[in-house]
Short mmCIF file of C-alpha atoms in Angstrom, two decimals:
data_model
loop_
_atom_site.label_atom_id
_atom_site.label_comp_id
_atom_site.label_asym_id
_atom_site.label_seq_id
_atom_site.Cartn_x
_atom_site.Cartn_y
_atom_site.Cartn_z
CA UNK A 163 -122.44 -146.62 -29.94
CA UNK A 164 -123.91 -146.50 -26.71
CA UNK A 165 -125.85 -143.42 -25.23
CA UNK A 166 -124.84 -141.52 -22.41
CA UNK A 167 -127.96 -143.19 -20.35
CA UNK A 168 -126.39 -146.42 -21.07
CA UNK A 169 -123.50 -145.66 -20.23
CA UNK A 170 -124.38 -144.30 -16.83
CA UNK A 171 -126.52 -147.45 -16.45
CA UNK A 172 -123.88 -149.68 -17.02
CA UNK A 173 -120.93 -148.02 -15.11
CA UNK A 174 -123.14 -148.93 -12.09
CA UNK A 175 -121.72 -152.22 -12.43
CA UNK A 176 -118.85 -151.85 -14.59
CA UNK A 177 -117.52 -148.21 -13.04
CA UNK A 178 -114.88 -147.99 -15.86
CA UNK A 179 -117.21 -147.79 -18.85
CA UNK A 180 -117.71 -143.82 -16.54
CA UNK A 181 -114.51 -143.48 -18.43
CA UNK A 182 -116.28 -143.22 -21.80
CA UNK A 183 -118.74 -140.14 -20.74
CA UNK A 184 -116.19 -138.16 -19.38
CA UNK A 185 -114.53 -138.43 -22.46
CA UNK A 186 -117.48 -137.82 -24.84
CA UNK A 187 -118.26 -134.27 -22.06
CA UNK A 188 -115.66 -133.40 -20.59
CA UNK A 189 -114.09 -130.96 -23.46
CA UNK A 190 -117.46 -129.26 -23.25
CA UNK A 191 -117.45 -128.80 -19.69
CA UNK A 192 -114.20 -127.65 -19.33
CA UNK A 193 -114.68 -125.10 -21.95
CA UNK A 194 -117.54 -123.86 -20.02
CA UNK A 195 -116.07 -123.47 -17.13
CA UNK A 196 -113.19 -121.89 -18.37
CA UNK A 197 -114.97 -119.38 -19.96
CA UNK A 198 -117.17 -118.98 -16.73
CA UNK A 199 -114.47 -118.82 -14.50
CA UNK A 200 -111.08 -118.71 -15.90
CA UNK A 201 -108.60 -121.14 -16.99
CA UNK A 202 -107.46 -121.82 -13.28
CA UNK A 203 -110.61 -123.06 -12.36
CA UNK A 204 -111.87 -124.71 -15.39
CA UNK A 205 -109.68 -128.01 -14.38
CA UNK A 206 -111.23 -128.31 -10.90
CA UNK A 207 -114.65 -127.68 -11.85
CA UNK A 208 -114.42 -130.58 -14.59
CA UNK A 209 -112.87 -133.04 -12.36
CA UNK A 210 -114.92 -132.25 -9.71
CA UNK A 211 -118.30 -132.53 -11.77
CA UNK A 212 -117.39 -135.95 -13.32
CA UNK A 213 -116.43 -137.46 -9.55
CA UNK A 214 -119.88 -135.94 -8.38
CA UNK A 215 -121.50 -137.06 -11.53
CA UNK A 216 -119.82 -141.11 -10.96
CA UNK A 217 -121.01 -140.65 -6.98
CA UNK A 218 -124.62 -139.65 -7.83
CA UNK A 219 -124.72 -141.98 -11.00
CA UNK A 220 -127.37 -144.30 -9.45
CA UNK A 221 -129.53 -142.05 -8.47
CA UNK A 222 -129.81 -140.85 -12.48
CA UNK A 223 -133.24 -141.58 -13.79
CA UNK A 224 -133.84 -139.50 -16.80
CA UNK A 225 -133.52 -139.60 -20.15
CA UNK A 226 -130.46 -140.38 -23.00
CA UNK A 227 -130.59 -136.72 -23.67
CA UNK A 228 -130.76 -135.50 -20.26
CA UNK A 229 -127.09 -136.52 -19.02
CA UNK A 230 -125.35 -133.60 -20.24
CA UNK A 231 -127.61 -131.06 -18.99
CA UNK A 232 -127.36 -133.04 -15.54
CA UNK A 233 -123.24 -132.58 -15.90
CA UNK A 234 -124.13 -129.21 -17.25
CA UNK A 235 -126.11 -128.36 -14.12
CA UNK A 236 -123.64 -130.16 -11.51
CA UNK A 237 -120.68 -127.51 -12.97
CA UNK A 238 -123.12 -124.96 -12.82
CA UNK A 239 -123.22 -125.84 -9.32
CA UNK A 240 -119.57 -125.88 -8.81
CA UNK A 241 -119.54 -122.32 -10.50
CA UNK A 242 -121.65 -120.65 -8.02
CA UNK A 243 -118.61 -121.43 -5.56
CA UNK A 244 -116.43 -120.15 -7.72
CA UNK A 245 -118.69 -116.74 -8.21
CA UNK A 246 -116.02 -114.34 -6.55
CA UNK A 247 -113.60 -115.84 -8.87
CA UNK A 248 -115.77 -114.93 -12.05
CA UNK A 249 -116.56 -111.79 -10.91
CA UNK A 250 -112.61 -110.93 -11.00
CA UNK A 251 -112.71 -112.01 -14.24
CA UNK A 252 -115.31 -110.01 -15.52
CA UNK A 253 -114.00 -106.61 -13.67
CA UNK A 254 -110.76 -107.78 -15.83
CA UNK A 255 -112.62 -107.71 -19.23
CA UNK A 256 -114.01 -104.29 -17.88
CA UNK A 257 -110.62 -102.62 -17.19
CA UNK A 258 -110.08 -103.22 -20.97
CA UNK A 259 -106.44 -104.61 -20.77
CA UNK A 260 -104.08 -104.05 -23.78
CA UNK A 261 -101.26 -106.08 -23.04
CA UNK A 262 -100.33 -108.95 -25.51
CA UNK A 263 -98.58 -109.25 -28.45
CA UNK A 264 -98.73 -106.35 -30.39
CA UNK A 265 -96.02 -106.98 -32.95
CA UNK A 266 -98.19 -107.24 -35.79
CA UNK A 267 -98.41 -103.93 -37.11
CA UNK A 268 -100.68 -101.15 -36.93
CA UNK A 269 -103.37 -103.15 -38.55
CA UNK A 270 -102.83 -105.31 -35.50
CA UNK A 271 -102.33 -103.13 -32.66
CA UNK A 272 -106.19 -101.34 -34.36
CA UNK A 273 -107.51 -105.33 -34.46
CA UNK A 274 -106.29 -105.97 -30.60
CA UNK A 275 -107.89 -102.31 -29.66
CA UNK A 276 -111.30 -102.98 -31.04
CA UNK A 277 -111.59 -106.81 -29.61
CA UNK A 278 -110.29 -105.09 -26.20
CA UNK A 279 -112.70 -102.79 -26.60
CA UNK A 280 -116.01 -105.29 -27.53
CA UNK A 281 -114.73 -107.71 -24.78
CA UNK A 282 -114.34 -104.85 -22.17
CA UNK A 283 -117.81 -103.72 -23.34
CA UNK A 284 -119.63 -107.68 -23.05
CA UNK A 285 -117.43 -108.10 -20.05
CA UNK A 286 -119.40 -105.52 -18.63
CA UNK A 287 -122.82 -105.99 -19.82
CA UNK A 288 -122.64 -109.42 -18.42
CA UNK A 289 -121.45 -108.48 -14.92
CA UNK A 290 -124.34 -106.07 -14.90
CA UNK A 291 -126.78 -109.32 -15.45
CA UNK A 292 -128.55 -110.52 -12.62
CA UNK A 293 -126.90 -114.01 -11.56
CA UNK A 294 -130.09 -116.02 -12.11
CA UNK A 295 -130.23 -114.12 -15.89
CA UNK A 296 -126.14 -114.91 -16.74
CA UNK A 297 -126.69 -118.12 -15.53
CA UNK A 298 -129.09 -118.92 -18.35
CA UNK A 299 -127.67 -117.11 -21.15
CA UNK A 300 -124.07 -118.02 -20.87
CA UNK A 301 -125.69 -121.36 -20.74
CA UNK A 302 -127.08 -120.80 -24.08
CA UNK A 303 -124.44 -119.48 -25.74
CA UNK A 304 -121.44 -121.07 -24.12
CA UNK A 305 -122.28 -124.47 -23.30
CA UNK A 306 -124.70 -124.71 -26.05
CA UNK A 307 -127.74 -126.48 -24.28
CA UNK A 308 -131.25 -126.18 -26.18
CA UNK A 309 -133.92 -124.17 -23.51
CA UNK A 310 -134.65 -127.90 -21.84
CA UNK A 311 -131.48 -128.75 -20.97
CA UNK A 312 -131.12 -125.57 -19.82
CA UNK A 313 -134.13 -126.19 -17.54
CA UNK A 314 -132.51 -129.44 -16.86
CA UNK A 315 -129.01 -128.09 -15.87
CA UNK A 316 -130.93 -124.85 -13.56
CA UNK A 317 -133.19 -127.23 -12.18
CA UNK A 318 -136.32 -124.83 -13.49
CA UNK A 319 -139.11 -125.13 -15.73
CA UNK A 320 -138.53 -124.27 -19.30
CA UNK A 321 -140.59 -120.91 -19.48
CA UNK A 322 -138.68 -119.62 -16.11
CA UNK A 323 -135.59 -120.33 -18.77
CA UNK A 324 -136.99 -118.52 -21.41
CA UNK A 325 -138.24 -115.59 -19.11
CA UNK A 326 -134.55 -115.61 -17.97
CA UNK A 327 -132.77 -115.63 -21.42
CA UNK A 328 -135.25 -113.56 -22.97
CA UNK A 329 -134.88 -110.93 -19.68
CA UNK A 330 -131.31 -111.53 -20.72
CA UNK A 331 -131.12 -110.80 -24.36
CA UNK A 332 -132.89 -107.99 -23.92
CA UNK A 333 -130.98 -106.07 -21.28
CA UNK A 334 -127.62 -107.22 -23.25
CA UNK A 335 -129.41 -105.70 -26.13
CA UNK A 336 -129.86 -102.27 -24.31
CA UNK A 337 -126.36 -101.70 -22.79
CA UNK A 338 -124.07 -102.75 -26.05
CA UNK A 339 -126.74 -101.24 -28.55
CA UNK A 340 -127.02 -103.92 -30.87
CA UNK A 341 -129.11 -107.41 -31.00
CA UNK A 342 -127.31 -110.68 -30.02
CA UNK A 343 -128.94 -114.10 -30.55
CA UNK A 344 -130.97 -112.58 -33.51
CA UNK A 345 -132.31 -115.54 -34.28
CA UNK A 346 -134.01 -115.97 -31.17
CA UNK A 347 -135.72 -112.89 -31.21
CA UNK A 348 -139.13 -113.08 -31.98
CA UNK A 349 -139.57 -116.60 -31.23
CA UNK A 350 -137.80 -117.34 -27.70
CA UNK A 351 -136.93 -120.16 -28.83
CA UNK A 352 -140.15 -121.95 -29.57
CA UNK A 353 -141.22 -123.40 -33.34
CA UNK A 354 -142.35 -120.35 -35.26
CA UNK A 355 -146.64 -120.62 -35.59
CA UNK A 356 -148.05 -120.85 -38.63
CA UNK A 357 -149.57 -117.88 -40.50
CA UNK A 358 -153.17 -117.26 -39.44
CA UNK A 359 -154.79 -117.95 -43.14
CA UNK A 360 -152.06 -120.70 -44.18
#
């Protein structure tokens, strides 16, 4: 199986073989952007970052693991036009709608109530995020990059990442009272050090 290096490298002179990395990223990157910015943009913004991606693809000079942060980082691009459009989405997980299908019971009227209620709540705490700070987080946990390909995708060394993530995490932390990304914690996302006397 060829990398996705390779398979930029080749589509320089073969453009079809593109064909291959869009289908091996673009599920991810529309997921991404969907969650960023809605369904109605989600198609756009991964159409869009796979023609940009085949424009710029000889100008790529980094490594096998590096070409889905750089798609990462062109859609996060394409999602800072799109920033009025998340913002409406946001103030919609904030008004805490209740419409849907409710014909479950009481058991799942209570159910639809409470995930209203935690969106409506996250909604919130992420609107309240500075840009630069959601940016890196929803990076994290939506698209699923490690801290480098964050760094990759922002453009931005990996400790301004994990200043921004861990700025993040922490503020999240604050406004919906309980710890997300518990595993990052107390090591931002770095190898654990040894004990001093091991």
């Amino acid at each position: 199986m060829k990398t996705d290096k390779e398979i930029v490298e080749l589509s320089r002179s073969g453009p079809s073989i593109f064909g291959e990395l869009y289908d091996r990223h673009a599920p991810d990157i529309y997921r991404y952007a969907a969650r960023r910015a809605g369904d109605f943009a989600a198609e756009d913004v991964m159409a869009e970052t796979f023609l940009i991606a085949f424009e710029r693809r000889a100008g790529f000079t980094g490594p096998a693991e590096a070409v889905r942060p750089w798609l990462f980082g062109i859609a996060t691009n394409l999602l800072r036009r799109h920033h009025r459009a998340e913002a409406r989405m946001l103030r919609a997980l904030v008004r805490n709608s209740s419409r849907g299908d409710t014909a479950g019971g009481l058991e799942a009227v209570d159910a639809q109530v409470d995930a209203d209620g935690d969106r409506s709540r996250i909604g919130a705490a992420l609107q309240a995020l500075a840009p630069i700070d959601r940016e890196a987080i929803l990076l994290y946990a939506w698209a699923d990059l490690t801290y480098d390909g964050i760094a990759t995708a922002a453009g931005v060394p990996v400790g301004t990442v994990r200043s921004r993530i861990n700025r993040a995490r922490r503020k999240l932390r604050a406004d919906l009272g309980f710890a997300l990304f518990d595993e990052m914690d107390s090591d931002h996302g770095r190898t654990a050090p040894a004990a001093r006397n091991a």
